[in-house]
Amino acid sequence: MSVVIAGGGLTGLSVALFLGQHGIRTTVVERHKTTSIHPKARGFNARTMEILRGAGLEAQVREAGAVLRDNHDLLFCETLDKPPFRRIEAPPAVNPELAVSPAPSAMCAQDELEPILLAAAVDLGADVRFDSEVQGFRQRDDKVEVTVDGEVIEADYLIACDGARSEIRESLGIAFKGDGSTFPSVGISFRADLKDLTEDPFIIARTFHPEAPGVMLPINNGDRWVFHVRVNEPTQFTDEQCKRLIRTATGRPELDIELVSVLPWDATSAVAEKYRQGRVFLVGDAAHLVPPTGAFGANTGIQDAHNLAWKLAFVLKGQASEHLLDTYEQERKPVAEMTADQAMRRLRAWEQHSGEEYEDDLVVIFGSQYVSSAIDNAVPRPLHLPTDGVPGTRVPHLWLDETTSTLDVIGQDFTLFHGDGRWHESPVKAHKADIQGAMLVRPDGYVAWRGEEPADLTELIAKLTGAAYDPRHEQL
């Protein structure tokens, strides 16, 4: 049982971690020499933090991003050294989040998070190869042959986490469909002593100086920053251009600057036409491109990984048929389409003042519903909060005791929650909770079935997974 993961960034390492939790051996192939040196994503929403909590990493991630815990407001200014002409006070969303989740959102720069994911994945057996490259692959009926640095690796599956310009997706002939490029930008990661500008912390500052319009993001409220500059066409600035832009935007013409990385990127909305071809799956940016408005993109990729991992593990262990893997696209593609649409609505409302309406962040994060053959009797409905435990939605967060949520007792198998004692012969872990009847929850935390009367759960799980279910299989 083995899986090759092309791409060892945020999404690829997440796949390796989640598969490792199920005891599945992975080989991660990353062309860069290390984890990311560019902060990229910074905000991880409550659903992602629930998933990291389940992996035992929540506290570590919060600590890594603790310096930004009090950063919330949005500034609009000519340059950072001048008083803002507008300040949007954005108090933390912890209180609303805690009503639906045991793990509120957190700030943690991607270059801080990736090493945490890497260490956890390696501890669970992942073979992570930096400075390596997938040079090609060939699919067979029962395996995929992946060429890595001249060596052919035989694997059960190949997962493409190789980013927006995924060579694997392109070689499969899978096209992106969406709004196309909205605007090209350049992200400049740099070090400079600007801690005096964050005495009143902010999360984003938009600068409107005609020679340096852009978005300034603090990474540690001191000497680590990223400045995003919109350009007319994709470009790579020289070091001197980058420093001039930063000095102008900060109002510090003599500022001592150390450039860390310069990364061109596109604010793009697009979703792959399909997520699977044979034994190859697309995950993260290889499958969808989400504009940065709302900070949904990286979160969507991590949640893709979590959805796919348990399904691959069940199939590889003989606990499910291959048909279960088709539900990855059935469930995650509509979520990506909805999320990209919501990000675009925000972009048009915020950038173009279109007056366009969009859903609250928590509705986007928790309000979607899976409809697939891995869900029993899911009746499609629009985005909806609160989470109420209908089939296809994330299990409601309920406290089982003072410190334990329903989310905390979900493991690598199905879990049953029930409101009375008539389920004592359940073939899976069963927990009493303050609910009507019972609900069967999948390893990814989504409700697979809801009922008022006891049912044959072994038969039900076999139906949902497409294979005979044996509750005695190895638990990790």
Short mmCIF file of C-alpha atoms in Angstrom, two decimals:
data_model
loop_
_atom_site.label_atom_id
_atom_site.label_comp_id
_atom_site.label_asym_id
_atom_site.label_seq_id
_atom_site.Cartn_x
_atom_site.Cartn_y
_atom_site.Cartn_z
CA MET A 1 0.00 0.00 0.00
CA SER A 2 1.72 3.17 -1.14
CA VAL A 3 0.93 6.59 -2.54
CA VAL A 4 3.19 9.05 -4.36
CA ILE A 5 2.46 12.72 -3.72
CA ALA A 6 3.78 15.20 -6.28
CA GLY A 7 4.39 18.43 -4.38
CA GLY A 8 5.58 18.89 -0.81
CA GLY A 9 3.98 22.22 -0.05
CA LEU A 10 1.07 22.91 2.26
CA THR A 11 -1.38 20.56 0.54
CA GLY A 12 1.04 17.75 -0.27
CA LEU A 13 2.33 17.59 3.30
CA SER A 14 -1.27 17.61 4.54
CA VAL A 15 -2.10 14.60 2.35
CA ALA A 16 0.97 12.77 3.67
CA LEU A 17 0.02 13.59 7.26
CA PHE A 18 -3.59 12.47 6.95
CA LEU A 19 -2.68 9.28 5.09
CA GLY A 20 -0.03 8.63 7.74
CA GLN A 21 -2.70 8.80 10.42
CA HIS A 22 -4.33 5.86 8.64
CA GLY A 23 -1.06 3.96 8.37
CA ILE A 24 -0.61 4.49 4.63
CA ARG A 25 2.96 4.84 3.37
CA THR A 26 3.64 7.88 1.19
CA THR A 27 6.49 9.25 -0.88
CA VAL A 28 6.40 13.03 -1.19
CA VAL A 29 8.34 14.58 -4.09
CA GLU A 30 9.12 18.30 -3.86
CA ARG A 31 11.24 20.17 -6.41
CA HIS A 32 12.32 22.89 -3.97
CA LYS A 33 15.19 22.29 -1.57
CA THR A 34 13.15 23.05 1.58
CA THR A 35 9.68 23.89 2.75
CA SER A 36 8.42 27.28 1.61
CA ILE A 37 10.49 30.33 2.48
CA HIS A 38 7.59 32.59 1.44
CA PRO A 39 4.80 33.22 4.00
CA LYS A 40 2.01 32.91 1.38
CA ALA A 41 -1.12 31.93 3.36
CA ARG A 42 -1.52 33.25 6.92
CA GLY A 43 -5.11 32.61 7.99
CA PHE A 44 -6.47 29.16 8.79
CA ASN A 45 -10.17 28.91 9.46
CA ALA A 46 -12.01 27.00 12.14
CA ARG A 47 -12.65 23.94 9.97
CA THR A 48 -8.95 23.63 9.13
CA MET A 49 -8.06 24.08 12.78
CA GLU A 50 -10.49 21.28 13.69
CA ILE A 51 -8.65 19.01 11.26
CA LEU A 52 -5.25 20.01 12.69
CA ARG A 53 -6.69 19.48 16.17
CA GLY A 54 -7.56 15.93 15.13
CA ALA A 55 -3.94 15.46 14.04
CA GLY A 56 -2.70 16.67 17.43
CA LEU A 57 -1.20 19.87 15.98
CA GLU A 58 -3.62 22.60 17.03
CA ALA A 59 -1.61 23.93 19.98
CA GLN A 60 1.63 23.89 18.00
CA VAL A 61 0.11 25.82 15.11
CA ARG A 62 -1.43 28.41 17.44
CA GLU A 63 1.89 28.90 19.18
CA ALA A 64 3.70 29.33 15.86
CA GLY A 65 1.33 32.16 14.92
CA ALA A 66 0.77 33.57 18.39
CA VAL A 67 2.45 36.89 17.59
CA LEU A 68 -0.45 37.78 15.24
CA ARG A 69 -3.17 36.81 17.71
CA ASP A 70 -4.24 40.44 18.29
CA ASN A 71 -4.02 41.58 14.66
CA HIS A 72 -7.48 42.19 13.23
CA ASP A 73 -8.04 45.67 11.78
CA LEU A 74 -7.78 46.72 8.13
CA LEU A 75 -5.99 50.00 7.35
CA PHE A 76 -6.30 52.26 4.32
CA CYS A 77 -3.50 54.82 4.06
CA GLU A 78 -1.29 56.66 1.63
CA THR A 79 1.83 55.24 3.28
CA LEU A 80 2.33 53.32 6.50
CA ASP A 81 4.05 56.19 8.32
CA LYS A 82 0.96 58.41 7.98
CA PRO A 83 -2.31 58.16 9.91
CA PRO A 84 -4.79 55.97 8.02
CA PHE A 85 -7.62 57.81 6.32
CA ARG A 86 -9.82 54.78 7.05
CA ARG A 87 -9.63 51.99 9.56
CA ILE A 88 -12.04 49.06 9.57
CA GLU A 89 -12.20 47.58 13.01
CA ALA A 90 -12.53 43.83 12.63
CA PRO A 91 -12.78 42.21 16.05
CA PRO A 92 -11.75 38.57 16.21
CA ALA A 93 -14.43 36.10 15.20
CA VAL A 94 -13.69 33.79 18.11
CA ASN A 95 -17.08 34.12 19.84
CA PRO A 96 -19.23 33.28 16.78
CA GLU A 97 -16.79 30.51 15.86
CA LEU A 98 -16.95 28.94 19.30
CA ALA A 99 -20.69 28.49 18.84
CA VAL A 100 -20.03 26.04 16.00
CA SER A 101 -16.49 24.75 16.58
CA PRO A 102 -14.10 23.78 19.39
CA ALA A 103 -11.17 25.17 17.38
CA PRO A 104 -11.46 28.83 16.34
CA SER A 105 -9.44 30.20 13.45
CA ALA A 106 -5.75 30.99 13.84
CA MET A 107 -3.03 33.00 12.18
CA CYS A 108 0.14 31.15 11.19
CA ALA A 109 2.36 32.02 8.23
CA GLN A 110 2.69 29.20 5.71
CA ASP A 111 6.47 29.07 6.08
CA GLU A 112 5.89 28.40 9.80
CA LEU A 113 3.13 25.83 9.26
CA GLU A 114 4.81 23.70 6.61
CA PRO A 115 7.69 22.55 8.88
CA ILE A 116 5.11 21.50 11.49
CA LEU A 117 3.24 19.41 8.91
CA LEU A 118 6.52 18.00 7.61
CA ALA A 119 7.71 16.81 11.02
CA ALA A 120 4.34 15.22 11.79
CA ALA A 121 4.16 13.47 8.40
CA VAL A 122 7.70 12.11 8.72
CA ASP A 123 6.92 10.85 12.24
CA LEU A 124 4.08 8.85 10.67
CA GLY A 125 6.36 7.30 8.07
CA ALA A 126 6.29 9.67 5.09
CA ASP A 127 9.37 9.61 2.84
CA VAL A 128 9.73 13.28 1.92
CA ARG A 129 12.22 13.98 -0.87
CA PHE A 130 13.19 17.60 -1.41
CA ASP A 131 15.14 18.77 -4.46
CA SER A 132 13.43 15.98 -6.41
CA GLU A 133 11.04 15.94 -9.31
CA VAL A 134 8.30 13.81 -10.83
CA GLN A 135 9.48 13.43 -14.40
CA GLY A 136 6.58 11.40 -15.67
CA PHE A 137 4.11 8.64 -14.87
CA ARG A 138 2.30 5.77 -16.51
CA GLN A 139 -0.97 4.29 -15.33
CA ARG A 140 -1.61 0.55 -15.25
CA ASP A 141 -4.82 -1.25 -14.32
CA ASP A 142 -3.63 -1.93 -10.78
CA LYS A 143 -0.86 0.62 -10.17
CA VAL A 144 0.83 3.77 -11.38
CA GLU A 145 4.51 3.93 -12.29
CA VAL A 146 6.00 7.29 -11.30
CA THR A 147 9.44 8.35 -12.51
CA VAL A 148 11.24 10.36 -9.84
CA ASP A 149 14.78 11.58 -10.58
CA GLY A 150 15.24 8.73 -13.04
CA GLU A 151 13.91 6.09 -10.63
CA VAL A 152 10.60 4.34 -11.32
CA ILE A 153 8.41 4.02 -8.22
CA GLU A 154 5.43 1.72 -8.31
CA ALA A 155 2.50 3.05 -6.29
CA ASP A 156 -1.17 2.37 -5.88
CA TYR A 157 -2.07 6.02 -6.52
CA LEU A 158 -0.51 9.33 -7.54
CA ILE A 159 -1.76 12.57 -5.97
CA ALA A 160 -1.01 15.83 -7.79
CA CYS A 161 -0.35 18.62 -5.32
CA ASP A 162 1.96 20.40 -7.75
CA GLY A 163 0.23 23.75 -7.73
CA ALA A 164 -1.63 26.09 -10.03
CA ARG A 165 0.51 25.20 -13.05
CA SER A 166 0.28 21.48 -12.34
CA GLU A 167 2.24 19.56 -14.96
CA ILE A 168 0.38 16.40 -13.98
CA ARG A 169 -3.01 18.01 -14.57
CA GLU A 170 -1.84 19.34 -17.91
CA SER A 171 -0.42 15.97 -18.96
CA LEU A 172 -3.83 14.43 -18.22
CA GLY A 173 -5.50 17.03 -20.42
CA ILE A 174 -7.72 18.29 -17.61
CA ALA A 175 -8.69 21.91 -18.18
CA PHE A 176 -9.54 24.66 -15.74
CA LYS A 177 -12.95 26.28 -16.02
CA GLY A 178 -13.76 29.63 -14.44
CA ASP A 179 -13.39 33.38 -14.60
CA GLY A 180 -9.76 33.25 -15.64
CA SER A 181 -7.09 35.65 -14.44
CA THR A 182 -8.42 38.64 -12.53
CA PHE A 183 -5.13 40.41 -11.98
CA PRO A 184 -1.43 39.46 -11.81
CA SER A 185 0.50 40.42 -8.67
CA VAL A 186 3.93 40.13 -7.12
CA GLY A 187 4.45 39.21 -3.47
CA ILE A 188 7.64 40.57 -1.94
CA SER A 189 8.72 38.88 1.29
CA PHE A 190 11.26 40.97 3.19
CA ARG A 191 12.87 41.76 6.52
CA ALA A 192 13.00 45.30 7.90
CA ASP A 193 12.60 46.81 11.34
CA LEU A 194 9.08 48.26 11.26
CA LYS A 195 7.85 47.23 14.69
CA ASP A 196 7.02 50.83 15.59
CA LEU A 197 4.30 50.73 12.92
CA THR A 198 2.47 47.87 14.66
CA GLU A 199 2.01 49.39 18.12
CA ASP A 200 -1.67 49.34 17.15
CA PRO A 201 -1.70 45.96 15.35
CA PHE A 202 -3.37 45.51 11.98
CA ILE A 203 -3.84 42.46 9.80
CA ILE A 204 -3.79 44.20 6.41
CA ALA A 205 -2.77 47.69 5.30
CA ARG A 206 -3.63 48.93 1.83
CA THR A 207 -1.33 51.68 0.62
CA PHE A 208 -2.50 54.17 -2.00
CA HIS A 209 0.67 56.10 -2.82
CA PRO A 210 0.61 56.45 -6.63
CA GLU A 211 4.14 55.03 -6.91
CA ALA A 212 3.55 52.13 -4.49
CA PRO A 213 -0.08 51.01 -4.33
CA GLY A 214 -0.36 47.60 -2.72
CA VAL A 215 -1.15 45.51 0.32
CA MET A 216 1.23 45.25 3.29
CA LEU A 217 0.95 42.21 5.57
CA PRO A 218 2.77 41.86 8.91
CA ILE A 219 4.16 38.37 9.57
CA ASN A 220 5.58 38.85 13.07
CA ASN A 221 4.74 42.51 13.88
CA GLY A 222 8.43 43.30 13.81
CA ASP A 223 10.85 42.57 11.00
CA ARG A 224 9.00 40.07 8.77
CA TRP A 225 6.63 41.46 6.14
CA VAL A 226 5.06 40.79 2.77
CA PHE A 227 4.14 43.51 0.30
CA HIS A 228 1.78 42.54 -2.54
CA VAL A 229 1.83 44.77 -5.60
CA ARG A 230 -0.62 44.51 -8.45
CA VAL A 231 0.93 44.70 -11.92
CA ASN A 232 -0.42 45.06 -15.46
CA GLU A 233 1.08 41.76 -16.57
CA PRO A 234 3.08 38.95 -14.90
CA THR A 235 6.54 40.23 -14.13
CA GLN A 236 9.59 39.76 -11.90
CA PHE A 237 10.83 42.92 -10.21
CA THR A 238 14.52 43.60 -9.75
CA ASP A 239 15.84 43.87 -6.19
CA GLU A 240 16.12 47.64 -6.53
CA GLN A 241 12.54 47.95 -7.77
CA CYS A 242 11.32 45.88 -4.83
CA LYS A 243 13.21 47.97 -2.29
CA ARG A 244 12.01 51.22 -3.86
CA LEU A 245 8.39 50.06 -3.67
CA ILE A 246 8.76 49.04 -0.02
CA ARG A 247 10.47 52.28 1.00
CA THR A 248 7.80 54.32 -0.74
CA ALA A 249 4.92 52.33 0.75
CA THR A 250 6.34 52.54 4.28
CA GLY A 251 7.36 56.19 4.01
CA ARG A 252 10.91 55.26 5.04
CA PRO A 253 13.27 56.32 2.22
CA GLU A 254 16.35 55.07 4.12
CA LEU A 255 14.85 51.79 5.34
CA ASP A 256 17.35 48.93 5.57
CA ILE A 257 15.73 46.01 3.71
CA GLU A 258 16.66 42.36 3.31
CA LEU A 259 14.70 40.72 0.50
CA VAL A 260 13.74 37.11 1.27
CA SER A 261 11.76 36.07 -1.81
CA VAL A 262 9.85 37.59 -4.69
CA LEU A 263 6.92 35.55 -5.93
CA PRO A 264 4.75 36.45 -8.95
CA TRP A 265 1.18 35.14 -8.62
CA ASP A 266 -2.25 35.51 -10.18
CA ALA A 267 -5.51 36.25 -8.39
CA THR A 268 -7.51 33.72 -10.36
CA SER A 269 -10.83 31.91 -10.04
CA ALA A 270 -10.97 28.52 -11.73
CA VAL A 271 -11.85 24.89 -10.97
CA ALA A 272 -10.58 21.78 -12.76
CA GLU A 273 -13.17 20.03 -14.93
CA LYS A 274 -12.49 16.82 -13.03
CA TYR A 275 -10.54 15.81 -9.96
CA ARG A 276 -9.69 12.24 -10.86
CA GLN A 277 -8.41 10.36 -13.87
CA GLY A 278 -7.76 6.69 -13.20
CA ARG A 279 -5.31 6.38 -10.34
CA VAL A 280 -4.37 10.07 -10.33
CA PHE A 281 -6.08 12.70 -8.17
CA LEU A 282 -5.84 16.51 -8.14
CA VAL A 283 -5.68 18.26 -4.77
CA GLY A 284 -5.33 21.91 -3.72
CA ASP A 285 -4.22 24.47 -6.31
CA ALA A 286 -3.85 21.70 -8.89
CA ALA A 287 -7.63 21.31 -8.64
CA HIS A 288 -8.85 24.85 -7.98
CA LEU A 289 -7.66 28.45 -7.88
CA VAL A 290 -9.38 30.72 -5.38
CA PRO A 291 -8.77 34.51 -5.17
CA PRO A 292 -7.23 35.63 -1.83
CA THR A 293 -10.31 37.58 -0.71
CA GLY A 294 -11.67 35.67 2.26
CA ALA A 295 -8.49 33.60 2.76
CA PHE A 296 -10.25 30.43 1.57
CA GLY A 297 -7.71 28.98 -0.86
CA ALA A 298 -5.19 27.16 1.35
CA ASN A 299 -7.97 26.05 3.69
CA THR A 300 -9.87 24.48 0.80
CA GLY A 301 -6.75 22.54 -0.20
CA ILE A 302 -6.15 21.15 3.29
CA GLN A 303 -9.80 20.13 3.51
CA ASP A 304 -9.52 18.41 0.10
CA ALA A 305 -6.63 16.39 1.49
CA HIS A 306 -8.61 15.38 4.56
CA ASN A 307 -11.58 14.25 2.46
CA LEU A 308 -9.47 12.14 0.11
CA ALA A 309 -7.14 10.57 2.68
CA TRP A 310 -9.65 8.43 4.58
CA LYS A 311 -11.20 7.20 1.33
CA LEU A 312 -7.84 6.13 -0.09
CA ALA A 313 -7.01 4.44 3.21
CA PHE A 314 -10.29 2.50 3.25
CA VAL A 315 -9.76 1.35 -0.34
CA LEU A 316 -6.12 0.38 0.23
CA LYS A 317 -7.06 -1.60 3.33
CA GLY A 318 -9.84 -3.43 1.52
CA GLN A 319 -12.54 -1.69 3.56
CA ALA A 320 -14.11 0.04 0.55
CA SER A 321 -14.45 -0.40 -3.19
CA GLU A 322 -12.78 1.82 -5.77
CA HIS A 323 -16.16 3.52 -6.27
CA LEU A 324 -15.70 5.33 -2.95
CA LEU A 325 -12.90 7.34 -4.57
CA ASP A 326 -15.34 8.82 -7.08
CA THR A 327 -17.01 10.63 -4.19
CA TYR A 328 -13.92 12.81 -3.71
CA GLU A 329 -14.84 14.80 -6.81
CA GLN A 330 -18.57 14.54 -6.13
CA GLU A 331 -18.10 16.17 -2.73
CA ARG A 332 -15.16 18.54 -3.07
CA LYS A 333 -15.63 20.01 -6.56
CA PRO A 334 -18.94 21.73 -5.65
CA VAL A 335 -17.28 23.13 -2.51
CA ALA A 336 -14.44 24.59 -4.60
CA GLU A 337 -16.92 26.12 -7.05
CA MET A 338 -18.92 27.67 -4.22
CA THR A 339 -15.80 28.92 -2.44
CA ALA A 340 -14.29 30.43 -5.58
CA ASP A 341 -17.60 32.17 -6.28
CA GLN A 342 -17.76 33.59 -2.76
CA ALA A 343 -14.16 34.82 -3.02
CA MET A 344 -14.95 36.50 -6.35
CA ARG A 345 -18.05 38.14 -4.87
CA ARG A 346 -15.87 39.60 -2.12
CA LEU A 347 -13.29 40.72 -4.66
CA ARG A 348 -15.85 42.59 -6.71
CA ALA A 349 -17.53 44.08 -3.64
CA TRP A 350 -14.28 45.18 -1.99
CA GLU A 351 -12.21 46.13 -5.03
CA GLN A 352 -14.87 47.41 -7.43
CA HIS A 353 -17.47 48.53 -4.86
CA SER A 354 -20.06 46.54 -6.82
CA GLY A 355 -22.45 46.25 -3.88
CA GLU A 356 -22.55 42.53 -4.56
CA GLU A 357 -23.77 40.39 -1.68
CA TYR A 358 -21.87 37.43 -0.29
CA GLU A 359 -22.33 34.90 2.51
CA ASP A 360 -20.85 35.27 5.97
CA ASP A 361 -17.46 33.56 6.35
CA LEU A 362 -18.80 30.94 8.76
CA VAL A 363 -21.55 30.02 6.30
CA VAL A 364 -18.93 29.48 3.59
CA ILE A 365 -16.73 27.47 5.95
CA PHE A 366 -19.38 25.24 7.55
CA GLY A 367 -22.57 25.66 5.56
CA SER A 368 -21.95 23.36 2.59
CA GLN A 369 -23.34 19.86 2.24
CA TYR A 370 -21.90 16.79 0.54
CA VAL A 371 -24.21 14.90 -1.78
CA SER A 372 -22.69 11.62 -2.95
CA SER A 373 -22.98 7.85 -2.78
CA ALA A 374 -20.99 7.99 0.48
CA ILE A 375 -23.87 9.85 2.16
CA ASP A 376 -27.20 8.18 2.94
CA ASN A 377 -30.27 10.07 1.73
CA ALA A 378 -28.71 13.52 1.50
CA VAL A 379 -31.39 16.00 0.43
CA PRO A 380 -29.59 18.93 -1.26
CA ARG A 381 -30.15 22.34 0.27
CA PRO A 382 -28.53 25.79 0.03
CA LEU A 383 -25.67 26.91 2.28
CA HIS A 384 -26.95 26.72 5.82
CA LEU A 385 -25.96 27.46 9.41
CA PRO A 386 -26.07 26.31 12.14
CA THR A 387 -24.74 22.84 11.45
CA ASP A 388 -27.65 20.63 12.44
CA GLY A 389 -26.44 17.13 11.66
CA VAL A 390 -28.37 16.41 8.49
CA PRO A 391 -26.66 13.86 6.23
CA GLY A 392 -23.79 15.39 4.25
CA THR A 393 -22.96 18.17 6.73
CA ARG A 394 -20.11 18.43 9.19
CA VAL A 395 -21.06 16.82 12.50
CA PRO A 396 -22.43 19.44 14.93
CA HIS A 397 -19.97 20.58 17.58
CA LEU A 398 -21.43 19.43 20.92
CA TRP A 399 -19.57 19.23 24.21
CA LEU A 400 -19.56 15.66 25.52
CA ASP A 401 -17.92 16.89 28.70
CA GLU A 402 -16.15 20.10 29.79
CA THR A 403 -13.23 19.67 27.37
CA THR A 404 -14.29 17.08 24.78
CA SER A 405 -16.21 17.94 21.62
CA THR A 406 -17.94 15.55 19.28
CA LEU A 407 -15.13 16.48 16.86
CA ASP A 408 -12.54 15.20 19.34
CA VAL A 409 -13.70 11.57 19.46
CA ILE A 410 -13.72 10.95 15.70
CA GLY A 411 -10.86 8.69 14.68
CA GLN A 412 -9.86 6.69 11.62
CA ASP A 413 -13.17 4.83 11.41
CA PHE A 414 -16.86 5.60 11.52
CA THR A 415 -18.28 6.92 14.81
CA LEU A 416 -21.82 6.79 16.17
CA PHE A 417 -23.46 9.49 18.29
CA HIS A 418 -26.80 8.67 19.91
CA GLY A 419 -29.25 10.22 22.28
CA ASP A 420 -30.19 7.10 24.25
CA GLY A 421 -28.86 3.68 25.23
CA ARG A 422 -30.39 1.55 22.47
CA TRP A 423 -27.16 1.44 20.48
CA HIS A 424 -25.01 -0.61 22.85
CA GLU A 425 -24.26 -3.23 20.17
CA SER A 426 -22.87 -0.74 17.66
CA PRO A 427 -19.98 -2.19 15.59
CA VAL A 428 -18.22 1.19 15.75
CA LYS A 429 -17.30 3.52 18.58
CA ALA A 430 -20.48 4.93 20.10
CA HIS A 431 -20.90 8.07 22.22
CA LYS A 432 -23.97 9.41 23.93
CA ALA A 433 -24.71 13.01 22.98
CA ASP A 434 -27.53 15.52 23.35
CA ILE A 435 -29.24 14.67 20.05
CA GLN A 436 -32.46 13.12 18.79
CA GLY A 437 -31.97 9.55 17.57
CA ALA A 438 -28.51 8.81 16.22
CA MET A 439 -26.06 9.89 13.57
CA LEU A 440 -23.25 7.95 11.93
CA VAL A 441 -20.18 10.09 11.27
CA ARG A 442 -17.41 9.37 8.78
CA PRO A 443 -13.69 9.61 9.59
CA ASP A 444 -13.60 13.10 8.05
CA GLY A 445 -16.26 14.35 10.49
CA TYR A 446 -19.21 14.42 8.10
CA VAL A 447 -22.59 12.90 8.91
CA ALA A 448 -23.17 9.84 6.71
CA TRP A 449 -26.54 8.78 8.12
CA ARG A 450 -29.17 10.04 10.53
CA GLY A 451 -31.99 7.98 12.04
CA GLU A 452 -34.44 7.73 14.89
CA GLU A 453 -34.39 3.94 15.27
CA PRO A 454 -31.47 1.48 15.53
CA ALA A 455 -30.24 0.23 12.16
CA ASP A 456 -27.81 -2.42 10.93
CA LEU A 457 -24.73 -0.21 10.86
CA THR A 458 -22.46 -2.89 9.40
CA GLU A 459 -24.78 -3.19 6.41
CA LEU A 460 -25.15 0.58 6.18
CA ILE A 461 -21.40 1.25 6.16
CA ALA A 462 -20.91 -1.49 3.56
CA LYS A 463 -23.48 0.29 1.38
CA LEU A 464 -21.80 3.69 1.82
CA THR A 465 -18.29 2.39 1.13
CA GLY A 466 -19.25 -0.08 -1.56
CA ALA A 467 -17.56 -3.03 0.11
CA ALA A 468 -18.07 -5.51 2.91
CA TYR A 469 -17.35 -3.75 6.20
CA ASP A 470 -15.38 -5.52 8.92
CA PRO A 471 -15.30 -3.57 12.23
CA ARG A 472 -12.36 -5.71 13.40
CA HIS A 473 -9.85 -4.18 10.96
CA GLU A 474 -6.73 -2.67 12.43
CA GLN A 475 -7.20 0.59 14.31
CA LEU A 476 -4.33 3.05 14.67
#
